[in-house]
mmCIF file of C-alpha atoms in Angstrom:
data_model
loop_
_atom_site.group_PDB
_atom_site.id
_atom_site.type_symbol
_atom_site.label_atom_id
_atom_site.label_comp_id
_atom_site.label_asym_id
_atom_site.label_seq_id
_atom_site.Cartn_x
_atom_site.Cartn_y
_atom_site.Cartn_z
ATOM 1 C CA GLN A 1 -5.447 12.738 -6.497
ATOM 2 C CA GLN A 2 -3.229 10.302 -4.645
ATOM 3 C CA GLN A 3 -1.885 12.855 -2.181
ATOM 4 C CA VAL A 4 -2.578 13.034 1.509
ATOM 5 C CA LYS A 5 -1.901 16.520 2.834
ATOM 6 C CA GLN A 6 -0.907 16.741 6.489
ATOM 7 C CA SER A 7 -0.516 19.798 8.699
ATOM 8 C CA PRO A 8 1.150 21.233 10.639
ATOM 9 C CA GLN A 9 4.680 20.101 9.890
ATOM 10 C CA SER A 10 5.661 20.607 13.529
ATOM 11 C CA LEU A 11 3.801 21.341 16.732
ATOM 12 C CA ILE A 12 4.807 22.274 20.256
ATOM 13 C CA VAL A 13 2.237 21.894 23.038
ATOM 14 C CA GLN A 14 2.392 22.256 26.795
ATOM 15 C CA LYS A 15 1.827 19.124 28.861
ATOM 16 C CA GLY A 16 -1.898 18.567 29.333
ATOM 17 C CA GLY A 17 -2.809 20.433 26.159
ATOM 18 C CA ILE A 18 -4.653 18.936 23.184
ATOM 19 C CA PRO A 19 -2.520 18.818 20.027
ATOM 20 C CA ILE A 20 -4.524 18.481 16.831
ATOM 21 C CA ILE A 21 -3.056 17.190 13.572
ATOM 22 C CA ASN A 22 -5.040 17.527 10.365
ATOM 23 C CA CYS A 23 -5.064 15.564 7.118
ATOM 24 C CA ALA A 24 -6.919 15.931 3.844
ATOM 25 C CA TYR A 25 -7.294 13.579 0.922
ATOM 26 C CA GLU A 26 -8.787 13.728 -2.568
ATOM 27 C CA ASN A 27 -9.343 10.157 -3.706
ATOM 28 C CA THR A 28 -12.800 9.036 -2.553
ATOM 29 C CA ALA A 29 -11.813 5.405 -3.153
ATOM 30 C CA PHE A 30 -9.743 5.435 0.044
ATOM 31 C CA ASP A 31 -11.616 3.445 2.663
ATOM 32 C CA TYR A 32 -9.272 3.121 5.624
ATOM 33 C CA PHE A 33 -7.440 5.907 7.430
ATOM 34 C CA PRO A 34 -4.722 4.891 9.899
ATOM 35 C CA TRP A 35 -2.428 7.028 12.012
ATOM 36 C CA TYR A 36 1.119 5.873 12.691
ATOM 37 C CA GLN A 37 3.375 7.025 15.528
ATOM 38 C CA GLN A 38 7.158 7.053 15.161
ATOM 39 C CA PHE A 39 9.688 7.579 17.948
ATOM 40 C CA PRO A 40 13.260 8.621 17.102
ATOM 41 C CA GLY A 41 15.342 5.729 15.802
ATOM 42 C CA LYS A 42 12.314 3.453 15.445
ATOM 43 C CA GLY A 43 9.985 2.436 12.665
ATOM 44 C CA PRO A 44 6.414 3.765 12.542
ATOM 45 C CA ALA A 45 3.781 1.784 14.442
ATOM 46 C CA LEU A 46 0.010 1.820 14.059
ATOM 47 C CA LEU A 47 -1.629 4.059 16.657
ATOM 48 C CA ILE A 48 -5.304 4.201 15.711
ATOM 49 C CA ALA A 49 -7.372 3.859 12.545
ATOM 50 C CA ILE A 50 -10.852 4.721 11.287
ATOM 51 C CA ARG A 51 -13.163 3.703 8.483
ATOM 52 C CA PRO A 52 -15.177 6.390 6.616
ATOM 53 C CA ASP A 53 -18.541 5.093 7.825
ATOM 54 C CA VAL A 54 -17.943 6.521 11.326
ATOM 55 C CA SER A 55 -17.285 10.127 12.329
ATOM 56 C CA GLU A 56 -15.190 9.543 15.421
ATOM 57 C CA LYS A 57 -13.083 6.857 17.039
ATOM 58 C CA LYS A 58 -11.465 6.944 20.488
ATOM 59 C CA GLU A 59 -8.730 4.756 21.871
ATOM 60 C CA GLY A 60 -7.519 5.911 25.247
ATOM 61 C CA ARG A 61 -6.320 9.504 24.939
ATOM 62 C CA PHE A 62 -6.260 9.392 21.140
ATOM 63 C CA THR A 63 -9.265 10.384 19.030
ATOM 64 C CA ILE A 64 -9.752 10.477 15.279
ATOM 65 C CA SER A 65 -12.403 12.814 13.907
ATOM 66 C CA PHE A 66 -13.511 12.096 10.344
ATOM 67 C CA ASN A 67 -15.428 14.369 7.975
ATOM 68 C CA LYS A 68 -16.307 12.368 4.878
ATOM 69 C CA SER A 69 -17.958 15.222 2.975
ATOM 70 C CA ALA A 70 -14.939 17.493 3.471
ATOM 71 C CA LYS A 71 -12.504 14.613 2.889
ATOM 72 C CA GLN A 72 -10.639 15.541 6.043
ATOM 73 C CA PHE A 73 -9.657 13.736 9.214
ATOM 74 C CA SER A 74 -7.735 14.728 12.301
ATOM 75 C CA LEU A 75 -5.971 13.268 15.320
ATOM 76 C CA HIS A 76 -6.545 14.724 18.787
ATOM 77 C CA ILE A 77 -4.408 13.776 21.772
ATOM 78 C CA MET A 78 -6.135 14.426 25.098
ATOM 79 C CA ASP A 79 -4.120 15.284 28.213
ATOM 80 C CA SER A 80 -0.887 15.144 26.207
ATOM 81 C CA GLN A 81 2.258 13.915 27.945
ATOM 82 C CA PRO A 82 5.978 14.341 27.202
ATOM 83 C CA GLY A 83 6.021 10.642 26.239
ATOM 84 C CA ASP A 84 3.704 11.480 23.326
ATOM 85 C CA SER A 85 6.539 13.445 21.711
ATOM 86 C CA ALA A 86 7.030 11.712 18.379
ATOM 87 C CA THR A 87 6.379 12.065 14.674
ATOM 88 C CA TYR A 88 2.830 11.263 13.599
ATOM 89 C CA PHE A 89 1.843 10.173 10.106
ATOM 90 C CA CYS A 90 -1.664 10.037 8.747
ATOM 91 C CA ALA A 91 -2.354 7.692 5.868
ATOM 92 C CA ALA A 92 -5.094 6.698 3.468
ATOM 93 C CA GLN A 93 -5.546 3.173 2.169
ATOM 94 C CA GLU A 94 -7.334 1.429 -0.655
ATOM 95 C CA ASP A 95 -6.772 -2.328 -0.857
ATOM 96 C CA ASP A 96 -2.990 -2.848 -0.918
ATOM 97 C CA LYS A 97 -2.196 0.799 -1.669
ATOM 98 C CA ILE A 98 -1.364 3.156 1.184
ATOM 99 C CA ILE A 99 -0.400 6.806 0.882
ATOM 100 C CA PHE A 100 1.266 8.531 3.830
ATOM 101 C CA GLY A 101 1.181 12.188 4.757
ATOM 102 C CA LYS A 102 4.511 13.949 5.238
ATOM 103 C CA GLY A 103 4.361 13.713 9.013
ATOM 104 C CA THR A 104 4.015 16.042 11.991
ATOM 105 C CA ARG A 105 6.796 16.332 14.518
ATOM 106 C CA LEU A 106 5.091 16.800 17.900
ATOM 107 C CA HIS A 107 6.900 18.003 21.010
ATOM 108 C CA ILE A 108 5.127 18.070 24.361
ATOM 109 C CA LEU A 109 6.742 20.410 26.858
ATOM 110 C CA PRO A 110 6.963 19.122 30.469
ATOM 111 C CA ASN B 1 8.207 -13.069 17.735
ATOM 112 C CA ALA B 2 10.880 -10.868 16.149
ATOM 113 C CA GLY B 3 8.468 -9.175 13.700
ATOM 114 C CA VAL B 4 10.265 -7.339 10.876
ATOM 115 C CA THR B 5 14.057 -7.409 11.073
ATOM 116 C CA GLN B 6 16.270 -5.139 8.992
ATOM 117 C CA THR B 7 20.023 -5.326 8.579
ATOM 118 C CA PRO B 8 22.300 -3.453 8.686
ATOM 119 C CA LYS B 9 21.192 -0.621 10.995
ATOM 120 C CA PHE B 10 23.745 1.817 9.566
ATOM 121 C CA ARG B 11 25.878 1.876 6.460
ATOM 122 C CA ILE B 12 28.140 4.337 4.672
ATOM 123 C CA LEU B 13 28.692 3.787 0.960
ATOM 124 C CA LYS B 14 30.909 5.471 -1.561
ATOM 125 C CA ILE B 15 29.375 6.738 -4.792
ATOM 126 C CA GLY B 16 29.065 3.888 -7.281
ATOM 127 C CA GLN B 17 29.214 1.091 -4.726
ATOM 128 C CA SER B 18 26.480 -1.521 -4.467
ATOM 129 C CA MET B 19 24.781 -3.049 -1.486
ATOM 130 C CA THR B 20 21.774 -5.053 -0.405
ATOM 131 C CA LEU B 21 19.513 -4.057 2.455
ATOM 132 C CA GLN B 22 18.102 -7.147 4.089
ATOM 133 C CA CYS B 23 14.548 -7.518 5.395
ATOM 134 C CA THR B 24 12.965 -10.594 6.908
ATOM 135 C CA GLN B 25 9.657 -11.127 8.708
ATOM 136 C CA ASP B 26 8.465 -14.061 10.772
ATOM 137 C CA MET B 27 4.736 -13.303 10.803
ATOM 138 C CA ASN B 28 3.907 -15.169 7.575
ATOM 139 C CA HIS B 29 2.667 -11.925 6.028
ATOM 140 C CA ASN B 30 2.004 -11.964 2.313
ATOM 141 C CA TYR B 31 2.604 -8.254 1.689
ATOM 142 C CA MET B 32 6.007 -6.618 2.053
ATOM 143 C CA TYR B 33 7.108 -3.050 1.327
ATOM 144 C CA TRP B 34 10.200 -0.884 1.079
ATOM 145 C CA TYR B 35 9.994 2.814 1.930
ATOM 146 C CA ARG B 36 12.502 5.599 2.152
ATOM 147 C CA GLN B 37 12.110 8.413 4.641
ATOM 148 C CA ASP B 38 13.712 11.783 4.022
ATOM 149 C CA PRO B 39 13.394 14.664 6.514
ATOM 150 C CA GLY B 40 10.057 16.437 6.155
ATOM 151 C CA MET B 41 9.050 14.245 3.221
ATOM 152 C CA GLY B 42 7.239 11.402 4.915
ATOM 153 C CA LEU B 43 7.432 7.843 3.671
ATOM 154 C CA LYS B 44 7.796 7.166 -0.022
ATOM 155 C CA LEU B 45 7.135 3.693 -1.390
ATOM 156 C CA ILE B 46 10.006 2.228 -3.403
ATOM 157 C CA TYR B 47 8.776 -1.301 -4.196
ATOM 158 C CA TYR B 48 6.249 -3.696 -2.793
ATOM 159 C CA SER B 49 5.359 -7.358 -3.072
ATOM 160 C CA VAL B 50 2.012 -9.104 -2.660
ATOM 161 C CA GLY B 51 3.566 -12.549 -2.360
ATOM 162 C CA ALA B 52 6.577 -14.679 -3.219
ATOM 163 C CA GLY B 53 7.625 -14.181 -6.829
ATOM 164 C CA ILE B 54 5.554 -11.008 -7.291
ATOM 165 C CA THR B 55 6.965 -7.489 -7.030
ATOM 166 C CA ASP B 56 5.788 -4.111 -8.244
ATOM 167 C CA LYS B 57 7.116 -0.570 -8.410
ATOM 168 C CA GLY B 58 6.069 2.105 -6.001
ATOM 169 C CA GLU B 59 6.440 5.863 -6.230
ATOM 170 C CA VAL B 60 10.269 6.094 -6.348
ATOM 171 C CA PRO B 61 11.740 2.845 -7.793
ATOM 172 C CA ASN B 62 14.595 4.284 -9.872
ATOM 173 C CA GLY B 63 18.032 3.111 -8.709
ATOM 174 C CA TYR B 64 16.660 0.149 -6.754
ATOM 175 C CA ASN B 65 15.810 -3.474 -7.381
ATOM 176 C CA VAL B 66 14.002 -6.089 -5.308
ATOM 177 C CA SER B 67 13.279 -9.781 -5.320
ATOM 178 C CA ARG B 68 10.889 -11.973 -3.324
ATOM 179 C CA SER B 69 11.914 -15.598 -3.534
ATOM 180 C CA THR B 70 10.383 -16.547 -0.166
ATOM 181 C CA THR B 71 7.493 -15.274 1.948
ATOM 182 C CA GLU B 72 9.925 -14.215 4.682
ATOM 183 C CA ASP B 73 12.572 -12.230 2.802
ATOM 184 C CA PHE B 74 12.405 -9.085 0.708
ATOM 185 C CA PRO B 75 15.902 -7.665 0.014
ATOM 186 C CA LEU B 76 16.413 -4.237 -1.549
ATOM 187 C CA ARG B 77 19.371 -3.836 -3.902
ATOM 188 C CA LEU B 78 21.182 -0.576 -4.698
ATOM 189 C CA GLU B 79 23.375 -1.138 -7.756
ATOM 190 C CA LEU B 80 25.232 2.158 -8.226
ATOM 191 C CA ALA B 81 24.851 4.220 -5.080
ATOM 192 C CA ALA B 82 24.310 7.954 -5.520
ATOM 193 C CA PRO B 83 24.202 10.771 -2.923
ATOM 194 C CA SER B 84 20.461 11.142 -3.648
ATOM 195 C CA GLN B 85 19.971 7.707 -2.089
ATOM 196 C CA THR B 86 21.120 8.943 1.308
ATOM 197 C CA SER B 87 18.069 8.243 3.441
ATOM 198 C CA VAL B 88 16.533 6.049 6.103
ATOM 199 C CA TYR B 89 15.040 2.901 4.609
ATOM 200 C CA PHE B 90 12.148 1.062 6.200
ATOM 201 C CA CYS B 91 10.845 -2.364 5.388
ATOM 202 C CA ALA B 92 7.273 -3.237 6.339
ATOM 203 C CA SER B 93 4.988 -6.218 6.091
ATOM 204 C CA SER B 94 1.249 -6.740 6.300
ATOM 205 C CA TYR B 95 -1.410 -9.399 5.924
ATOM 206 C CA ASP B 96 -4.460 -9.048 3.744
ATOM 207 C CA PHE B 97 -7.359 -10.262 5.816
ATOM 208 C CA GLY B 98 -9.744 -9.533 2.982
ATOM 209 C CA GLY B 99 -13.294 -8.257 3.254
ATOM 210 C CA LEU B 100 -13.798 -5.309 5.571
ATOM 211 C CA ALA B 101 -10.494 -5.785 7.404
ATOM 212 C CA LYS B 102 -7.554 -3.742 6.314
ATOM 213 C CA ASN B 103 -3.921 -4.710 6.499
ATOM 214 C CA ILE B 104 -1.910 -3.101 9.259
ATOM 215 C CA GLN B 105 1.681 -2.366 8.299
ATOM 216 C CA TYR B 106 4.387 -3.586 10.667
ATOM 217 C CA PHE B 107 7.668 -1.731 10.255
ATOM 218 C CA GLY B 108 11.244 -2.684 10.921
ATOM 219 C CA ALA B 109 13.581 -0.369 12.839
ATOM 220 C CA GLY B 110 15.138 1.002 9.653
ATOM 221 C CA THR B 111 18.517 1.209 7.936
ATOM 222 C CA ARG B 112 20.268 4.569 7.916
ATOM 223 C CA LEU B 113 22.278 4.853 4.706
ATOM 224 C CA SER B 114 24.728 7.577 3.768
ATOM 225 C CA VAL B 115 26.259 7.777 0.288
ATOM 226 C CA LEU B 116 29.374 9.952 0.160
#
């Protein structure tokens, strides 16, 4: 019940394409869903986050879609660039507890 | 602002040796966390602290110990290093704003540890 399942494990997309990373959770007590971006040799950093009372959130080229009834959420990257190549982690939070997905290694081809 | 600082960046240990991974933050955050990251396995919580003097176990605490004597520092101790502890270790901190706000985790750059 505490798991956050993330897919795919890795993804290769041509520059300008729209990579989509999906996550699913089971615990309905989670009430905050952040995405973290990690570049090689660095720690993860918050990219964008959403609360379950909205279905979509956009920040620049990054969009989270949230389906509360299905307990699923996804990250879309519009007009992807080689600089977006990184590992992306979804997460689900309840108070001081945060559960991370296993990560998606994204590679954007130039 | 330095944020979250971890030392050392790299370390090689022999089986059975002990070491302390240092973590300090200058943001006056009350929450601090230790994670380990193994390839394809995401981030697993080892220990966390909600304030000075308070620590609690996470998902994978065996083989590790922590202390939180000050708000700024949260060292992670490995007493008898084993090959299974080869990993990248991340320290993070966050602030509980309370109410509808949620705490954002700020990560250090990590410590890459090999136990041979």
